[in-house]
Amino acid sequence: MDELWAVVVDYGGHADDSLLDALIDAGAARVVVVDNALAVASSRTEPRGQGVVEFRSYGANLGFGGAVNRVLARRGARWLLIANPDIEIAPSALRTLLATGERWSRAGIVAPRLEDHAGQPQASVRAFPSLALAALHGALGVVWPSNPASRRYRREVPDPPNAYLAPWVSGALMLARWEALSAIGGFDASYFLYLEDVDLAWRLTRAGWEVVVDPTVRVRHVGGATTRSRRVVAALWHARSLVRYGLAQEDTATGAALVLFGVLARWAVVVVASRRSSADG
């Protein structure tokens, strides 16, 4: 069994050679690029450095979690790096994440500090949202981004100087222990897009695994490469995922109504804004 594989979930060929080279240089024996945009199943493998890069399509859009699960089912390594195509990572950063994971024997996920294109920290480490917080953020976040609920939701857990336990981390880049992900069945593929990382961390911690952040590792994340031009559709995906997550946390009529209010209000605002923008154009 290999030490490390990587999976890059792509949509339309955004993963470039610099990312693939960095993953191979860091020690990944195999990098699997899954392109969810292709309607025809295909697979080709090319040698690169000390490893191989595999370009694969399953002939359908499996969503983020569904694509990762296909690779996870192959049980190829001890660790699986999961990445978006819009990530910039140095080989040394990945090797440090691996070393941190080895030190934390119950680490199911090890994550870095994510930064934007300007080097500013992104809110990639957060607490689990309550139902009320999720609903208010969903309803108000589009029309009033600085509302108290959204500010609280986006509040990042302060970084201590060394690796620490966190509630959940962004799925834009995470190093996962293959054993841990397999033990809980991988991602819940019913989260087609958004909140699959929240749900994953929630289920891992319930199963006795840990989510660890190493703030000494800095990784750049451009963000939004596959959804920036699909705002209304992305809002619908977000709404569906939020309903799914909310119902998983509290299976009551009140909880369902609260979540539905927030996400439907958010989606309605996005649709109206999009139509107005199209009319003005």
PDB file of C-alpha atoms in Angstrom:
ATOM      1  CA  MET A   1       0.000   0.000   0.000  1.00  0.00           C
ATOM      2  CA  ASP A   2       1.241   3.494  -0.866  1.00  0.00           C
ATOM      3  CA  GLU A   3       1.759   6.229   1.709  1.00  0.00           C
ATOM      4  CA  LEU A   4      -0.145   8.967  -0.132  1.00  0.00           C
ATOM      5  CA  TRP A   5      -2.608   9.427  -2.956  1.00  0.00           C
ATOM      6  CA  ALA A   6      -4.317  12.665  -3.953  1.00  0.00           C
ATOM      7  CA  VAL A   7      -7.669  13.364  -5.572  1.00  0.00           C
ATOM      8  CA  VAL A   8      -8.474  16.646  -7.306  1.00  0.00           C
ATOM      9  CA  VAL A   9     -12.180  17.155  -7.987  1.00  0.00           C
ATOM     10  CA  ASP A  10     -12.364  19.211 -11.157  1.00  0.00           C
ATOM     11  CA  TYR A  11     -15.071  20.613 -13.394  1.00  0.00           C
ATOM     12  CA  GLY A  12     -14.021  21.515 -16.893  1.00  0.00           C
ATOM     13  CA  GLY A  13     -10.228  21.208 -16.704  1.00  0.00           C
ATOM     14  CA  HIS A  14      -9.210  23.816 -14.104  1.00  0.00           C
ATOM     15  CA  ALA A  15      -6.459  21.708 -12.519  1.00  0.00           C
ATOM     16  CA  ASP A  16      -3.138  22.858 -13.961  1.00  0.00           C
ATOM     17  CA  ASP A  17       0.258  21.197 -14.137  1.00  0.00           C
ATOM     18  CA  SER A  18       1.757  23.225 -11.292  1.00  0.00           C
ATOM     19  CA  LEU A  19      -0.681  21.697  -8.806  1.00  0.00           C
ATOM     20  CA  LEU A  20      -0.221  18.161 -10.134  1.00  0.00           C
ATOM     21  CA  ASP A  21       3.574  18.520 -10.115  1.00  0.00           C
ATOM     22  CA  ALA A  22       3.536  19.807  -6.533  1.00  0.00           C
ATOM     23  CA  LEU A  23       1.483  16.829  -5.351  1.00  0.00           C
ATOM     24  CA  ILE A  24       3.788  14.346  -7.070  1.00  0.00           C
ATOM     25  CA  ASP A  25       6.890  16.161  -5.765  1.00  0.00           C
ATOM     26  CA  ALA A  26       5.471  15.964  -2.238  1.00  0.00           C
ATOM     27  CA  GLY A  27       5.371  12.184  -2.483  1.00  0.00           C
ATOM     28  CA  ALA A  28       1.920  11.305  -3.853  1.00  0.00           C
ATOM     29  CA  ALA A  29       2.251   7.966  -5.633  1.00  0.00           C
ATOM     30  CA  ARG A  30      -0.932   8.654  -7.600  1.00  0.00           C
ATOM     31  CA  VAL A  31      -2.900  11.838  -8.305  1.00  0.00           C
ATOM     32  CA  VAL A  32      -6.426  11.207  -9.577  1.00  0.00           C
ATOM     33  CA  VAL A  33      -8.081  14.151 -11.344  1.00  0.00           C
ATOM     34  CA  VAL A  34     -11.825  13.542 -11.552  1.00  0.00           C
ATOM     35  CA  ASP A  35     -13.550  15.821 -14.072  1.00  0.00           C
ATOM     36  CA  ASN A  36     -17.244  16.003 -13.241  1.00  0.00           C
ATOM     37  CA  ALA A  37     -18.004  18.032 -16.375  1.00  0.00           C
ATOM     38  CA  LEU A  38     -17.437  15.226 -18.882  1.00  0.00           C
ATOM     39  CA  ALA A  39     -20.483  13.276 -20.090  1.00  0.00           C
ATOM     40  CA  VAL A  40     -18.476  10.292 -21.325  1.00  0.00           C
ATOM     41  CA  ALA A  41     -16.649   7.898 -19.002  1.00  0.00           C
ATOM     42  CA  SER A  42     -12.918   7.879 -19.666  1.00  0.00           C
ATOM     43  CA  SER A  43      -9.585   7.171 -18.026  1.00  0.00           C
ATOM     44  CA  ARG A  44      -5.967   7.724 -18.953  1.00  0.00           C
ATOM     45  CA  THR A  45      -2.812   7.550 -16.888  1.00  0.00           C
ATOM     46  CA  GLU A  46       0.527   9.225 -17.487  1.00  0.00           C
ATOM     47  CA  PRO A  47       3.777   8.843 -15.551  1.00  0.00           C
ATOM     48  CA  ARG A  48       5.026  11.995 -13.869  1.00  0.00           C
ATOM     49  CA  GLY A  49       8.146  12.203 -11.731  1.00  0.00           C
ATOM     50  CA  GLN A  50       8.107   9.422  -9.158  1.00  0.00           C
ATOM     51  CA  GLY A  51       4.351   8.874  -9.483  1.00  0.00           C
ATOM     52  CA  VAL A  52       1.472   8.814 -11.933  1.00  0.00           C
ATOM     53  CA  VAL A  53      -1.367  11.182 -12.759  1.00  0.00           C
ATOM     54  CA  GLU A  54      -4.695   9.623 -13.655  1.00  0.00           C
ATOM     55  CA  PHE A  55      -7.314  11.667 -15.510  1.00  0.00           C
ATOM     56  CA  ARG A  56     -10.743  10.148 -15.015  1.00  0.00           C
ATOM     57  CA  SER A  57     -14.383  10.863 -15.796  1.00  0.00           C
ATOM     58  CA  TYR A  58     -17.265   8.702 -14.639  1.00  0.00           C
ATOM     59  CA  GLY A  59     -19.584  10.025 -17.332  1.00  0.00           C
ATOM     60  CA  ALA A  60     -21.724  12.039 -14.914  1.00  0.00           C
ATOM     61  CA  ASN A  61     -21.441  14.838 -12.393  1.00  0.00           C
ATOM     62  CA  LEU A  62     -21.053  12.955  -9.118  1.00  0.00           C
ATOM     63  CA  GLY A  63     -20.683  16.065  -6.992  1.00  0.00           C
ATOM     64  CA  PHE A  64     -17.646  16.696  -4.810  1.00  0.00           C
ATOM     65  CA  GLY A  65     -18.195  13.953  -2.251  1.00  0.00           C
ATOM     66  CA  GLY A  66     -19.340  11.383  -4.802  1.00  0.00           C
ATOM     67  CA  ALA A  67     -16.160  11.876  -6.841  1.00  0.00           C
ATOM     68  CA  VAL A  68     -13.930  11.489  -3.784  1.00  0.00           C
ATOM     69  CA  ASN A  69     -15.793   8.345  -2.732  1.00  0.00           C
ATOM     70  CA  ARG A  70     -14.976   6.631  -6.041  1.00  0.00           C
ATOM     71  CA  VAL A  71     -11.278   7.066  -5.314  1.00  0.00           C
ATOM     72  CA  LEU A  72     -11.684   6.194  -1.624  1.00  0.00           C
ATOM     73  CA  ALA A  73     -13.242   2.835  -2.567  1.00  0.00           C
ATOM     74  CA  ARG A  74      -9.958   1.796  -4.201  1.00  0.00           C
ATOM     75  CA  ARG A  75      -8.119   1.714  -0.821  1.00  0.00           C
ATOM     76  CA  GLY A  76      -4.786   2.636  -2.377  1.00  0.00           C
ATOM     77  CA  ALA A  77      -2.863   4.412   0.391  1.00  0.00           C
ATOM     78  CA  ARG A  78      -2.686   5.337   4.069  1.00  0.00           C
ATOM     79  CA  TRP A  79      -3.465   8.992   3.394  1.00  0.00           C
ATOM     80  CA  LEU A  80      -5.631  10.720   0.800  1.00  0.00           C
ATOM     81  CA  LEU A  81      -5.159  14.400   0.002  1.00  0.00           C
ATOM     82  CA  ILE A  82      -8.458  15.921  -1.155  1.00  0.00           C
ATOM     83  CA  ALA A  83      -8.168  19.164  -3.111  1.00  0.00           C
ATOM     84  CA  ASN A  84     -10.007  21.676  -5.239  1.00  0.00           C
ATOM     85  CA  PRO A  85      -8.354  22.549  -8.565  1.00  0.00           C
ATOM     86  CA  ASP A  86      -7.855  26.185  -7.485  1.00  0.00           C
ATOM     87  CA  ILE A  87      -5.277  25.348  -4.795  1.00  0.00           C
ATOM     88  CA  GLU A  88      -1.614  26.352  -4.758  1.00  0.00           C
ATOM     89  CA  ILE A  89       0.472  24.201  -2.416  1.00  0.00           C
ATOM     90  CA  ALA A  90       4.202  23.746  -1.986  1.00  0.00           C
ATOM     91  CA  PRO A  91       5.506  20.163  -1.703  1.00  0.00           C
ATOM     92  CA  SER A  92       7.047  21.026   1.674  1.00  0.00           C
ATOM     93  CA  ALA A  93       3.628  22.118   2.980  1.00  0.00           C
ATOM     94  CA  LEU A  94       2.082  18.758   2.148  1.00  0.00           C
ATOM     95  CA  ARG A  95       4.963  16.901   3.753  1.00  0.00           C
ATOM     96  CA  THR A  96       4.448  18.936   6.936  1.00  0.00           C
ATOM     97  CA  LEU A  97       0.737  18.040   6.965  1.00  0.00           C
ATOM     98  CA  LEU A  98       1.680  14.373   6.684  1.00  0.00           C
ATOM     99  CA  ALA A  99       4.096  14.670   9.606  1.00  0.00           C
ATOM    100  CA  THR A 100       1.391  16.361  11.695  1.00  0.00           C
ATOM    101  CA  GLY A 101      -1.049  13.578  10.883  1.00  0.00           C
ATOM    102  CA  GLU A 102       1.443  10.962  12.018  1.00  0.00           C
ATOM    103  CA  ARG A 103       1.892  12.748  15.350  1.00  0.00           C
ATOM    104  CA  TRP A 104      -1.875  12.863  15.975  1.00  0.00           C
ATOM    105  CA  SER A 105      -2.815   9.177  15.981  1.00  0.00           C
ATOM    106  CA  ARG A 106      -6.581   9.868  15.977  1.00  0.00           C
ATOM    107  CA  ALA A 107      -6.462  12.562  13.308  1.00  0.00           C
ATOM    108  CA  GLY A 108      -9.055  11.758  10.676  1.00  0.00           C
ATOM    109  CA  ILE A 109      -8.449  15.055   8.876  1.00  0.00           C
ATOM    110  CA  VAL A 110      -5.431  17.372   8.902  1.00  0.00           C
ATOM    111  CA  ALA A 111      -5.868  20.809   7.357  1.00  0.00           C
ATOM    112  CA  PRO A 112      -3.687  23.882   6.748  1.00  0.00           C
ATOM    113  CA  ARG A 113      -4.406  27.561   7.142  1.00  0.00           C
ATOM    114  CA  LEU A 114      -6.020  28.686   3.885  1.00  0.00           C
ATOM    115  CA  GLU A 115      -5.209  32.087   2.405  1.00  0.00           C
ATOM    116  CA  ASP A 116      -6.639  34.012  -0.534  1.00  0.00           C
ATOM    117  CA  HIS A 117      -4.730  35.233  -3.601  1.00  0.00           C
ATOM    118  CA  ALA A 118      -3.468  38.234  -1.617  1.00  0.00           C
ATOM    119  CA  GLY A 119      -2.178  36.127   1.262  1.00  0.00           C
ATOM    120  CA  GLN A 120      -5.016  37.058   3.627  1.00  0.00           C
ATOM    121  CA  PRO A 121      -6.484  34.288   5.815  1.00  0.00           C
ATOM    122  CA  GLN A 122      -9.741  32.716   4.700  1.00  0.00           C
ATOM    123  CA  ALA A 123     -12.433  31.648   7.159  1.00  0.00           C
ATOM    124  CA  SER A 124     -11.650  27.972   6.652  1.00  0.00           C
ATOM    125  CA  VAL A 125     -11.945  26.825  10.283  1.00  0.00           C
ATOM    126  CA  ARG A 126     -15.350  27.220  11.902  1.00  0.00           C
ATOM    127  CA  ALA A 127     -17.673  25.930  14.591  1.00  0.00           C
ATOM    128  CA  PHE A 128     -20.670  23.798  13.704  1.00  0.00           C
ATOM    129  CA  PRO A 129     -23.615  26.105  12.956  1.00  0.00           C
ATOM    130  CA  SER A 130     -26.772  25.869  15.026  1.00  0.00           C
ATOM    131  CA  LEU A 131     -30.102  25.625  13.227  1.00  0.00           C
ATOM    132  CA  ALA A 132     -31.046  29.193  14.103  1.00  0.00           C
ATOM    133  CA  LEU A 133     -27.678  30.543  12.997  1.00  0.00           C
ATOM    134  CA  ALA A 134     -27.804  28.626   9.732  1.00  0.00           C
ATOM    135  CA  ALA A 135     -31.329  29.843   8.970  1.00  0.00           C
ATOM    136  CA  LEU A 136     -30.587  33.494   9.699  1.00  0.00           C
ATOM    137  CA  HIS A 137     -27.341  33.430   7.750  1.00  0.00           C
ATOM    138  CA  GLY A 138     -29.146  31.782   4.845  1.00  0.00           C
ATOM    139  CA  ALA A 139     -31.958  34.344   4.849  1.00  0.00           C
ATOM    140  CA  LEU A 140     -29.915  37.508   5.406  1.00  0.00           C
ATOM    141  CA  GLY A 141     -26.446  36.746   4.059  1.00  0.00           C
ATOM    142  CA  VAL A 142     -27.114  37.823   0.472  1.00  0.00           C
ATOM    143  CA  VAL A 143     -28.908  41.127   1.122  1.00  0.00           C
ATOM    144  CA  TRP A 144     -27.081  42.036   4.378  1.00  0.00           C
ATOM    145  CA  PRO A 145     -23.650  40.375   4.388  1.00  0.00           C
ATOM    146  CA  SER A 146     -22.571  42.041   7.628  1.00  0.00           C
ATOM    147  CA  ASN A 147     -25.621  40.960   9.640  1.00  0.00           C
ATOM    148  CA  PRO A 148     -24.840  39.591  13.142  1.00  0.00           C
ATOM    149  CA  ALA A 149     -25.698  35.982  12.222  1.00  0.00           C
ATOM    150  CA  SER A 150     -23.415  35.959   9.178  1.00  0.00           C
ATOM    151  CA  ARG A 151     -20.586  37.626  11.107  1.00  0.00           C
ATOM    152  CA  ARG A 152     -20.847  34.982  13.806  1.00  0.00           C
ATOM    153  CA  TYR A 153     -21.046  32.154  11.263  1.00  0.00           C
ATOM    154  CA  ARG A 154     -17.965  33.379   9.382  1.00  0.00           C
ATOM    155  CA  ARG A 155     -15.952  33.981  12.533  1.00  0.00           C
ATOM    156  CA  GLU A 156     -12.825  31.891  12.215  1.00  0.00           C
ATOM    157  CA  VAL A 157     -11.441  29.998  15.169  1.00  0.00           C
ATOM    158  CA  PRO A 158      -8.287  31.911  16.224  1.00  0.00           C
ATOM    159  CA  ASP A 159      -5.055  30.144  15.306  1.00  0.00           C
ATOM    160  CA  PRO A 160      -2.817  29.096  18.221  1.00  0.00           C
ATOM    161  CA  PRO A 161       0.893  28.754  17.355  1.00  0.00           C
ATOM    162  CA  ASN A 162       0.824  24.967  17.000  1.00  0.00           C
ATOM    163  CA  ALA A 163      -1.483  22.264  15.635  1.00  0.00           C
ATOM    164  CA  TYR A 164      -4.858  22.183  17.382  1.00  0.00           C
ATOM    165  CA  LEU A 165      -8.250  20.456  17.318  1.00  0.00           C
ATOM    166  CA  ALA A 166     -11.015  22.139  15.325  1.00  0.00           C
ATOM    167  CA  PRO A 167     -14.739  21.500  14.822  1.00  0.00           C
ATOM    168  CA  TRP A 168     -14.676  21.471  10.990  1.00  0.00           C
ATOM    169  CA  VAL A 169     -12.502  22.733   8.160  1.00  0.00           C
ATOM    170  CA  SER A 170     -12.970  23.696   4.540  1.00  0.00           C
ATOM    171  CA  GLY A 171     -12.905  20.843   2.050  1.00  0.00           C
ATOM    172  CA  ALA A 172     -10.910  22.974  -0.395  1.00  0.00           C
ATOM    173  CA  LEU A 173      -7.860  21.106   0.859  1.00  0.00           C
ATOM    174  CA  MET A 174      -7.702  18.431   3.517  1.00  0.00           C
ATOM    175  CA  LEU A 175      -5.428  15.504   4.233  1.00  0.00           C
ATOM    176  CA  ALA A 176      -7.563  12.528   5.259  1.00  0.00           C
ATOM    177  CA  ARG A 177      -6.579   9.295   6.950  1.00  0.00           C
ATOM    178  CA  TRP A 178      -7.885   6.594   4.601  1.00  0.00           C
ATOM    179  CA  GLU A 179      -8.836   4.329   7.519  1.00  0.00           C
ATOM    180  CA  ALA A 180     -10.938   7.060   9.142  1.00  0.00           C
ATOM    181  CA  LEU A 181     -12.848   8.013   6.002  1.00  0.00           C
ATOM    182  CA  SER A 182     -13.490   4.381   5.120  1.00  0.00           C
ATOM    183  CA  ALA A 183     -14.762   3.684   8.647  1.00  0.00           C
ATOM    184  CA  ILE A 184     -17.595   6.220   8.271  1.00  0.00           C
ATOM    185  CA  GLY A 185     -18.376   5.418   4.638  1.00  0.00           C
ATOM    186  CA  GLY A 186     -16.641   8.450   3.153  1.00  0.00           C
ATOM    187  CA  PHE A 187     -18.568  11.561   2.177  1.00  0.00           C
ATOM    188  CA  ASP A 188     -22.353  11.602   2.215  1.00  0.00           C
ATOM    189  CA  ALA A 189     -22.900  11.909  -1.545  1.00  0.00           C
ATOM    190  CA  SER A 190     -26.400  13.335  -1.021  1.00  0.00           C
ATOM    191  CA  TYR A 191     -24.599  16.640  -0.404  1.00  0.00           C
ATOM    192  CA  PHE A 192     -24.095  17.340  -4.089  1.00  0.00           C
ATOM    193  CA  LEU A 193     -22.182  20.555  -3.392  1.00  0.00           C
ATOM    194  CA  TYR A 194     -21.640  22.587  -0.195  1.00  0.00           C
ATOM    195  CA  LEU A 195     -21.645  21.445   3.439  1.00  0.00           C
ATOM    196  CA  GLU A 196     -20.224  18.033   2.592  1.00  0.00           C
ATOM    197  CA  ASP A 197     -17.125  19.061   4.565  1.00  0.00           C
ATOM    198  CA  VAL A 198     -19.229  20.115   7.576  1.00  0.00           C
ATOM    199  CA  ASP A 199     -21.123  16.831   7.567  1.00  0.00           C
ATOM    200  CA  LEU A 200     -17.906  14.823   7.139  1.00  0.00           C
ATOM    201  CA  ALA A 201     -16.247  16.437  10.154  1.00  0.00           C
ATOM    202  CA  TRP A 202     -19.417  16.022  12.216  1.00  0.00           C
ATOM    203  CA  ARG A 203     -19.583  12.289  11.490  1.00  0.00           C
ATOM    204  CA  LEU A 204     -15.838  11.786  11.992  1.00  0.00           C
ATOM    205  CA  THR A 205     -15.871  13.404  15.420  1.00  0.00           C
ATOM    206  CA  ARG A 206     -18.942  11.394  16.434  1.00  0.00           C
ATOM    207  CA  ALA A 207     -16.996   8.244  15.473  1.00  0.00           C
ATOM    208  CA  GLY A 208     -14.065   9.205  17.712  1.00  0.00           C
ATOM    209  CA  TRP A 209     -11.725  10.721  15.119  1.00  0.00           C
ATOM    210  CA  GLU A 210     -10.226  14.210  15.297  1.00  0.00           C
ATOM    211  CA  VAL A 211     -10.045  17.212  12.998  1.00  0.00           C
ATOM    212  CA  VAL A 212      -6.615  18.828  13.290  1.00  0.00           C
ATOM    213  CA  VAL A 213      -5.408  22.169  11.910  1.00  0.00           C
ATOM    214  CA  ASP A 214      -1.718  22.970  11.494  1.00  0.00           C
ATOM    215  CA  PRO A 215      -1.559  26.789  11.184  1.00  0.00           C
ATOM    216  CA  THR A 216       2.140  26.683  10.329  1.00  0.00           C
ATOM    217  CA  VAL A 217       1.165  25.303   6.920  1.00  0.00           C
ATOM    218  CA  ARG A 218      -0.072  28.027   4.561  1.00  0.00           C
ATOM    219  CA  VAL A 219      -1.929  27.107   1.375  1.00  0.00           C
ATOM    220  CA  ARG A 220      -3.350  29.518  -1.190  1.00  0.00           C
ATOM    221  CA  HIS A 221      -6.956  29.036  -2.318  1.00  0.00           C
ATOM    222  CA  VAL A 222      -8.286  31.190  -5.154  1.00  0.00           C
ATOM    223  CA  GLY A 223     -11.868  30.055  -4.560  1.00  0.00           C
ATOM    224  CA  GLY A 224     -15.014  29.647  -6.611  1.00  0.00           C
ATOM    225  CA  ALA A 225     -13.410  28.323  -9.777  1.00  0.00           C
ATOM    226  CA  THR A 226     -16.378  26.173 -10.776  1.00  0.00           C
ATOM    227  CA  THR A 227     -19.351  28.113  -9.424  1.00  0.00           C
ATOM    228  CA  ARG A 228     -18.548  31.793  -9.888  1.00  0.00           C
ATOM    229  CA  SER A 229     -20.492  32.000 -13.149  1.00  0.00           C
ATOM    230  CA  ARG A 230     -23.414  29.840 -11.942  1.00  0.00           C
ATOM    231  CA  ARG A 231     -24.737  31.897  -9.058  1.00  0.00           C
ATOM    232  CA  VAL A 232     -28.383  30.829  -9.093  1.00  0.00           C
ATOM    233  CA  VAL A 233     -27.598  27.121  -9.508  1.00  0.00           C
ATOM    234  CA  ALA A 234     -24.952  27.341  -6.775  1.00  0.00           C
ATOM    235  CA  ALA A 235     -27.514  28.977  -4.475  1.00  0.00           C
ATOM    236  CA  LEU A 236     -29.886  26.073  -5.086  1.00  0.00           C
ATOM    237  CA  TRP A 237     -27.153  23.540  -4.281  1.00  0.00           C
ATOM    238  CA  HIS A 238     -26.322  25.463  -1.115  1.00  0.00           C
ATOM    239  CA  ALA A 239     -29.986  25.528  -0.108  1.00  0.00           C
ATOM    240  CA  ARG A 240     -30.453  21.800  -0.628  1.00  0.00           C
ATOM    241  CA  SER A 241     -27.328  20.983   1.369  1.00  0.00           C
ATOM    242  CA  LEU A 242     -28.315  23.254   4.224  1.00  0.00           C
ATOM    243  CA  VAL A 243     -31.735  21.605   4.460  1.00  0.00           C
ATOM    244  CA  ARG A 244     -30.103  18.175   4.429  1.00  0.00           C
ATOM    245  CA  TYR A 245     -27.625  19.120   7.162  1.00  0.00           C
ATOM    246  CA  GLY A 246     -30.253  20.843   9.303  1.00  0.00           C
ATOM    247  CA  LEU A 247     -32.567  17.863   9.231  1.00  0.00           C
ATOM    248  CA  ALA A 248     -29.688  15.549  10.152  1.00  0.00           C
ATOM    249  CA  GLN A 249     -28.994  17.637  13.265  1.00  0.00           C
ATOM    250  CA  GLU A 250     -32.581  17.949  14.484  1.00  0.00           C
ATOM    251  CA  ASP A 251     -35.306  15.840  12.956  1.00  0.00           C
ATOM    252  CA  THR A 252     -38.252  17.958  14.113  1.00  0.00           C
ATOM    253  CA  ALA A 253     -40.943  19.965  12.368  1.00  0.00           C
ATOM    254  CA  THR A 254     -39.679  23.165  13.993  1.00  0.00           C
ATOM    255  CA  GLY A 255     -36.111  22.534  12.902  1.00  0.00           C
ATOM    256  CA  ALA A 256     -37.181  21.733   9.353  1.00  0.00           C
ATOM    257  CA  ALA A 257     -39.312  24.867   9.123  1.00  0.00           C
ATOM    258  CA  LEU A 258     -36.484  27.033  10.443  1.00  0.00           C
ATOM    259  CA  VAL A 259     -33.965  25.702   7.939  1.00  0.00           C
ATOM    260  CA  LEU A 260     -36.398  25.846   5.023  1.00  0.00           C
ATOM    261  CA  PHE A 261     -37.226  29.482   5.822  1.00  0.00           C
ATOM    262  CA  GLY A 262     -33.592  30.487   5.680  1.00  0.00           C
ATOM    263  CA  VAL A 263     -32.556  28.670   2.552  1.00  0.00           C
ATOM    264  CA  LEU A 264     -35.671  29.476   0.522  1.00  0.00           C
ATOM    265  CA  ALA A 265     -35.375  33.140   1.406  1.00  0.00           C
ATOM    266  CA  ARG A 266     -31.748  33.123   0.342  1.00  0.00           C
ATOM    267  CA  TRP A 267     -32.479  31.376  -2.939  1.00  0.00           C
ATOM    268  CA  ALA A 268     -35.352  33.755  -3.730  1.00  0.00           C
ATOM    269  CA  VAL A 269     -33.119  36.774  -3.206  1.00  0.00           C
ATOM    270  CA  VAL A 270     -30.401  35.333  -5.445  1.00  0.00           C
ATOM    271  CA  VAL A 271     -32.888  34.532  -8.223  1.00  0.00           C
ATOM    272  CA  VAL A 272     -34.405  38.028  -8.136  1.00  0.00           C
ATOM    273  CA  ALA A 273     -30.983  39.677  -8.103  1.00  0.00           C
ATOM    274  CA  SER A 274     -29.841  37.534 -11.025  1.00  0.00           C
ATOM    275  CA  ARG A 275     -32.894  38.424 -13.102  1.00  0.00           C
ATOM    276  CA  ARG A 276     -32.448  42.118 -12.393  1.00  0.00           C
ATOM    277  CA  SER A 277     -28.822  41.903 -13.395  1.00  0.00           C
ATOM    278  CA  SER A 278     -29.755  40.184 -16.665  1.00  0.00           C
ATOM    279  CA  ALA A 279     -32.404  42.802 -17.403  1.00  0.00           C
ATOM    280  CA  ASP A 280     -29.970  45.658 -16.735  1.00  0.00           C
ATOM    281  CA  GLY A 281     -27.426  44.032 -19.020  1.00  0.00           C
TER     282      GLY A 281
END
